[in-house]
Coordinates of C-alpha atoms and ligand atoms in Angstrom, one line a residue:
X1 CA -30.9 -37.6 20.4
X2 CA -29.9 -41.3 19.9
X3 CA -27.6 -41.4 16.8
X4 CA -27.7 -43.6 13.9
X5 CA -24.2 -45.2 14.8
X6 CA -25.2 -45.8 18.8
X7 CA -28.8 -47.2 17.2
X8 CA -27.0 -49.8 14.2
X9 CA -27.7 -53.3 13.9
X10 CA -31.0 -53.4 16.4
X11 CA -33.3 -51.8 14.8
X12 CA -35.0 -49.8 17.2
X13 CA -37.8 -48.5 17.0
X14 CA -37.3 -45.0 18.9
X15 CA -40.9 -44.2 18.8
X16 CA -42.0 -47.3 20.9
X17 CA -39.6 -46.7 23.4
X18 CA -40.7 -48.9 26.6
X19 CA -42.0 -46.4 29.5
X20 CA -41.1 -48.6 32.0
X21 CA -37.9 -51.0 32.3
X22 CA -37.4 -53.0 34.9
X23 CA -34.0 -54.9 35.9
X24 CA -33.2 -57.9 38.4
X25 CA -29.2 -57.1 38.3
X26 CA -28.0 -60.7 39.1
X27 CA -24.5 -62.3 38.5
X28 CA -22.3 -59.7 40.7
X29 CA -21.3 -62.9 42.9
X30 CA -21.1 -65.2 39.9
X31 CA -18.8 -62.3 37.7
X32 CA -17.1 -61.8 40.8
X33 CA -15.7 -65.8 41.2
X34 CA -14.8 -66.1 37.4
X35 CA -12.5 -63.8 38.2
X36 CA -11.2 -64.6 41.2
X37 CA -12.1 -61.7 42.9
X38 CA -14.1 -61.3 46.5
X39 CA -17.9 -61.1 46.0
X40 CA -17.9 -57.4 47.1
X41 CA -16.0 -56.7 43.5
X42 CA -18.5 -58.0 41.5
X43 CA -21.1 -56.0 43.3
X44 CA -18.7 -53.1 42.9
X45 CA -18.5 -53.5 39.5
X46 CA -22.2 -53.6 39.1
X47 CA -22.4 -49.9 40.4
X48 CA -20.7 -49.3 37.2
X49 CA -22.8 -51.0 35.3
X50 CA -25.8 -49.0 36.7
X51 CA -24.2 -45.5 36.1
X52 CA -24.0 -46.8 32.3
X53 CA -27.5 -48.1 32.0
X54 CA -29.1 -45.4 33.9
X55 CA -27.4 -42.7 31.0
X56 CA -28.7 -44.6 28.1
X57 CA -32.2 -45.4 29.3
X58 CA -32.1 -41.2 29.8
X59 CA -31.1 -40.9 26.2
X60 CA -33.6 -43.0 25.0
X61 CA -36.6 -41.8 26.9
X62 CA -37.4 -44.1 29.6
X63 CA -39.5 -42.9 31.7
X64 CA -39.4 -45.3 34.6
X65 CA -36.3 -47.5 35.6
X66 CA -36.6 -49.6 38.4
X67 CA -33.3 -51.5 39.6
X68 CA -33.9 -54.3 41.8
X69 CA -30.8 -54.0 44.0
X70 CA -31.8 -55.9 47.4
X71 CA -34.6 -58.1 48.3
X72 CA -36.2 -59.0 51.1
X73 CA -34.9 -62.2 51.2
X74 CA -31.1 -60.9 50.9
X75 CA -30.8 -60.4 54.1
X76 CA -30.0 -64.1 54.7
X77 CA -26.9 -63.7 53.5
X78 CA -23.4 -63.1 55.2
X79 CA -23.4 -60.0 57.6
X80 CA -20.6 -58.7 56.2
X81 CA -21.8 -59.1 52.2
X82 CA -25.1 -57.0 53.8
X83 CA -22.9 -54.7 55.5
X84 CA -20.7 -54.0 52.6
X85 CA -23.9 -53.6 49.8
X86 CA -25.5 -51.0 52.5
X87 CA -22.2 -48.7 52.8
X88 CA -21.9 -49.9 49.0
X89 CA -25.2 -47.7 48.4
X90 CA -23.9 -45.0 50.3
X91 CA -21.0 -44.9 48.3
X92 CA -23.2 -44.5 45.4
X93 CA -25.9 -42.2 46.1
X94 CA -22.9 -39.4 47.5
X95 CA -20.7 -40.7 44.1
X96 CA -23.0 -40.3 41.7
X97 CA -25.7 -37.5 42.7
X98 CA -24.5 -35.3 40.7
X99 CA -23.8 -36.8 37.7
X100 CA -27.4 -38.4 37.6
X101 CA -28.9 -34.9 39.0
X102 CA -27.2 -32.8 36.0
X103 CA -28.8 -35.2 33.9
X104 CA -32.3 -34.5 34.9
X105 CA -32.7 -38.0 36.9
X106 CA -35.3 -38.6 39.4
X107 CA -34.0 -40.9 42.5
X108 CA -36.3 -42.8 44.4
X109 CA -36.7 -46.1 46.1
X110 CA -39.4 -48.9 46.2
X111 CA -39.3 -51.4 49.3
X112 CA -39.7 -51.6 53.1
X113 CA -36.6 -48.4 53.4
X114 CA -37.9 -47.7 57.3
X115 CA -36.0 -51.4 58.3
X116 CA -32.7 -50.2 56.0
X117 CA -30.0 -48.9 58.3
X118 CA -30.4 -44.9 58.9
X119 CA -27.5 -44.0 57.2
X120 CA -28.7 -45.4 53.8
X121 CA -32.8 -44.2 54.2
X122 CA -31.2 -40.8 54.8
X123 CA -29.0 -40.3 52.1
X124 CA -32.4 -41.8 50.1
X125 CA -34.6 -39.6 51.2
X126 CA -32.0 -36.6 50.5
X127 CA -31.8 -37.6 47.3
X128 CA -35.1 -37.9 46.5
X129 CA -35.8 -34.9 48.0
X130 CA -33.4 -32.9 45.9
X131 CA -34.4 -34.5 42.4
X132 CA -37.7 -34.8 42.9
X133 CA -38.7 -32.0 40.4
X134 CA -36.0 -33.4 37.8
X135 CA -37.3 -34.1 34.5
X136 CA -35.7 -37.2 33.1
X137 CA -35.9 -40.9 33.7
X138 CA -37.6 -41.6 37.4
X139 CA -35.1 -44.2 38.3
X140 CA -36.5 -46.2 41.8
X141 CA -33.5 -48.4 43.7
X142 CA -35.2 -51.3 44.9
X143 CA -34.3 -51.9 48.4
X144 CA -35.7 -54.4 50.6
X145 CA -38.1 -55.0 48.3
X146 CA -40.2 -58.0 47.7
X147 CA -42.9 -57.9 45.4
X148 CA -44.8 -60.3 48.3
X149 CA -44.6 -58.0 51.0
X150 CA -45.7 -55.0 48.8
X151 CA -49.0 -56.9 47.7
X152 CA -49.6 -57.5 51.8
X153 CA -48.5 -54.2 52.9
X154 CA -51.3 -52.5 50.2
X155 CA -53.9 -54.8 51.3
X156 CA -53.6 -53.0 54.6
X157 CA -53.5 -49.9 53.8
X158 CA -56.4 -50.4 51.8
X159 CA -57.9 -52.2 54.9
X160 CA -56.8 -49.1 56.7
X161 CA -58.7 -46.8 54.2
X162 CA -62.0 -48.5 54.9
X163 CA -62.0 -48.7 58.6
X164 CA -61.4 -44.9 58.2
X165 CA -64.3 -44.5 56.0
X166 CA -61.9 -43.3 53.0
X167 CA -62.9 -46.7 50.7
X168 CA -65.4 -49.0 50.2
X169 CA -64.6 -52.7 49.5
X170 CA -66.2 -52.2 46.3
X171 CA -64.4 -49.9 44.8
X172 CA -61.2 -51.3 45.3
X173 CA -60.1 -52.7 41.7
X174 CA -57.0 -53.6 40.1
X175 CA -56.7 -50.1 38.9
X176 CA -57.6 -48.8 42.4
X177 CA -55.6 -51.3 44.0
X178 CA -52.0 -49.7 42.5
X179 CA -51.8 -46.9 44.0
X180 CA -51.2 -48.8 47.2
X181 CA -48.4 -50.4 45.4
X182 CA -45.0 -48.6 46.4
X183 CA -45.0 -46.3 43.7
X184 CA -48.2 -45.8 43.5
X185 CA -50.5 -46.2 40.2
X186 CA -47.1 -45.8 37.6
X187 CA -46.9 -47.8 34.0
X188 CA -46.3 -51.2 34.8
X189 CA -43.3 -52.5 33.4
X190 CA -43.3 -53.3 29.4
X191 CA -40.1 -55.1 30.0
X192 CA -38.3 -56.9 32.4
X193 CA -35.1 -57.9 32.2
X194 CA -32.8 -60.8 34.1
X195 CA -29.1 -61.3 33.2
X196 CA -27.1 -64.3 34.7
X197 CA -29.2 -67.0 33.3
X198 CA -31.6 -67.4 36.4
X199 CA -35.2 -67.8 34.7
X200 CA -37.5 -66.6 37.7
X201 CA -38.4 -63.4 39.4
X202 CA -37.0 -63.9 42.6
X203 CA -40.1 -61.8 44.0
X204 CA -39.7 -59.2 41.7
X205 CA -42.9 -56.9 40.6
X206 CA -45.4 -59.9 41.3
X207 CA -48.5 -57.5 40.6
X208 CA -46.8 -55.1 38.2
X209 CA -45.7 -57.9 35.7
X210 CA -48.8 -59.5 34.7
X211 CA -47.9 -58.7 31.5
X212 CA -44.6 -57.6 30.9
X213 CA -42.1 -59.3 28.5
X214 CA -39.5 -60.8 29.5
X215 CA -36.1 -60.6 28.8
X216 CA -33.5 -63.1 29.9
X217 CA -29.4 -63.5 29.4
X218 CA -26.7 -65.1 30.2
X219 CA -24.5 -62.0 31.1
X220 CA -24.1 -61.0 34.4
X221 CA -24.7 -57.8 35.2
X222 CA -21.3 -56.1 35.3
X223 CA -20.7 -57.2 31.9
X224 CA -24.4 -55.8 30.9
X225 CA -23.7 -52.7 28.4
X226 CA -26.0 -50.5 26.8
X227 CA -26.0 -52.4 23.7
X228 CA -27.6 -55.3 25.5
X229 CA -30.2 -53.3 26.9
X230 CA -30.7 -52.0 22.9
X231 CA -31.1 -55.6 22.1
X232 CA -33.7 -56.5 24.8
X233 CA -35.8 -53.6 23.5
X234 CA -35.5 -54.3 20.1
X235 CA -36.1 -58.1 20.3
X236 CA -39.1 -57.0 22.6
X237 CA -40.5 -54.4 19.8
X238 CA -40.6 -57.7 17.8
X239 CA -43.3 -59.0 19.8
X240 CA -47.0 -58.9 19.9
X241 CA -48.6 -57.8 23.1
X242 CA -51.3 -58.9 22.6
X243 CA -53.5 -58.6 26.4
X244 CA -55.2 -60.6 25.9
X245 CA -56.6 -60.0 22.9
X246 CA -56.4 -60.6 19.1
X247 CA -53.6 -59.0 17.3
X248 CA -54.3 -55.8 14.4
X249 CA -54.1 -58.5 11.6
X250 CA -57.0 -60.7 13.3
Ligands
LIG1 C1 -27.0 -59.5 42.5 O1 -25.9 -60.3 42.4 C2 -26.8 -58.5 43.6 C3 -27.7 -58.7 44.8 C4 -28.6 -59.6 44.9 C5 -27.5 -57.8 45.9 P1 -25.7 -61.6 43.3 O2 -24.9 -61.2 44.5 O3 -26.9 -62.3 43.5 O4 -24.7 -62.4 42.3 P2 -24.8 -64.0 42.1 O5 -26.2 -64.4 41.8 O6 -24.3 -64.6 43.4 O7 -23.9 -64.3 41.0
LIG2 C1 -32.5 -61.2 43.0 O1 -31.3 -61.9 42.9 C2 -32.4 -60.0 43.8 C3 -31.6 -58.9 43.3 C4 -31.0 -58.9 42.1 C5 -31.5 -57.8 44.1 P1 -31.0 -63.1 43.9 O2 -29.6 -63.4 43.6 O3 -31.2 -62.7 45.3 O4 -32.0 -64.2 43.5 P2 -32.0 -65.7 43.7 O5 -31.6 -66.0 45.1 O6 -31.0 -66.3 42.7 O7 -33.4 -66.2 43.3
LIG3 MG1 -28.0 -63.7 42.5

């Protein structure tokens, strides 16, 4: 239960939770430099962050986190920063299994994990594996993950499906059409968030986020804390989703 004191001065509404959060944890390099520290800190320092965010999303009924942690254009960056986020996730998964698996967490991952190196895809899939019946927040790691490459890679398995007499063209719609997606036909996210002050998606949940809100800030993601992610549902609860549409009130 969330308590009045964790809950004061946002005005939450508990019973309009989001079902789906999505984050793009930027500023790990940026935290990093501000404090003199080597990159790899400030991505160190995000695992932390993640751990904290992960615990409160359980405790206010989230039912879907997704975390983007690497995309498919990260690769372009130094070998060694690559090298060190791999082992970094590593670290993680054997760190903190069993923390997230006492508290009813689902691990999974979203992206293109065959081309991650084997180490990493097997601790994944292990995880997975042993928290797939878990009954708390269904967290997916984003890992080599582009929101591009997911559109493409569903158009062919779609493409696949007809030559093998599974689908017609016809009947592929935009429902139809997500559970190619990674995860499959989930909630699309209400909310996505972007700390570090970058206003884009960097290739993050094209398809999924046609009508999310968003939520930008300043802080970089090891300095995120629960309270900000109260705030980013609470100023988002002030909104009007409308889809479209016209709003109750006409
Ligand atoms: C996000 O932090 C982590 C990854 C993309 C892996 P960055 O490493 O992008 O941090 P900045 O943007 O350089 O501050
Ligand atoms: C987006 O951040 C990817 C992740 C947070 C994993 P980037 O730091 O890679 O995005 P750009 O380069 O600023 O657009
Ligand atoms: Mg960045």
């Amino acid at each position: 239960m969330v308590s009045e004191a964790a809950n004061a001065g946002q005005e939450l509404d508990l019973s309009r939770i989001p079902a789906h959060i999505g984050i793009i944890m930027d500023g790990n390099g940026r935290w990093a430099k501000a404090r003199n520290l080597p990159r790899s800190m400030g991505h160190k320092a995000g695992v932390e962050t993640i751990r904290s965010i992960v615990r409160e999303c359980n405790r206010l009924g989230v039912k879907y986190l997704t975390l983007y942690a690497f995309s498919t254009e990260n690769w372009k960056r130094p070998e060694a920063e690559v090298g060190f986020l791999m082992d970094l996730l590593v670290r993680y998964l054997r760190s903190e299994f069993q923390e997230l698996h006492e508290n009813n967490v689902i691990i999974d991952s979203i992206g293109d994990i065959e081309a991650l190196p084997a180490k990493c895809r097997q601790e994944l899939e292990s995880a997975y594996e042993r928290t797939r019946s878990n009954t708390g927040v269904h967290m997916y790691l984003a890992l080599n993950y582009g929101g591009q490459r997911e559109i493409v890679k569903a158009v062919q398995k779609a493409m696949a499906d007809v030559q093998a007499g599974i689908l017609k063209p016809e009947d592929l719609t935009e429902s139809t059409f997500s559970r190619y997606l990674y995860a499959g036909a989930i909630p699309e996210p209400d909310l996505i968030i972007r700390p570090s002050g970058e206003l884009r998606l960097s290739n993050f949940m094209l398809y999924q986020s046609a009508y999310s809100e968003f939520w930008f800030s300043q802080i970089n993601w090891p300095d995120f804390t629960p309270a900000d992610l109260r705030q980013a549902i609470a100023d988002c609860q002030k909104r009007d989703r409308r889809f479209g549409g016209v709003n109750s009130e006409g």
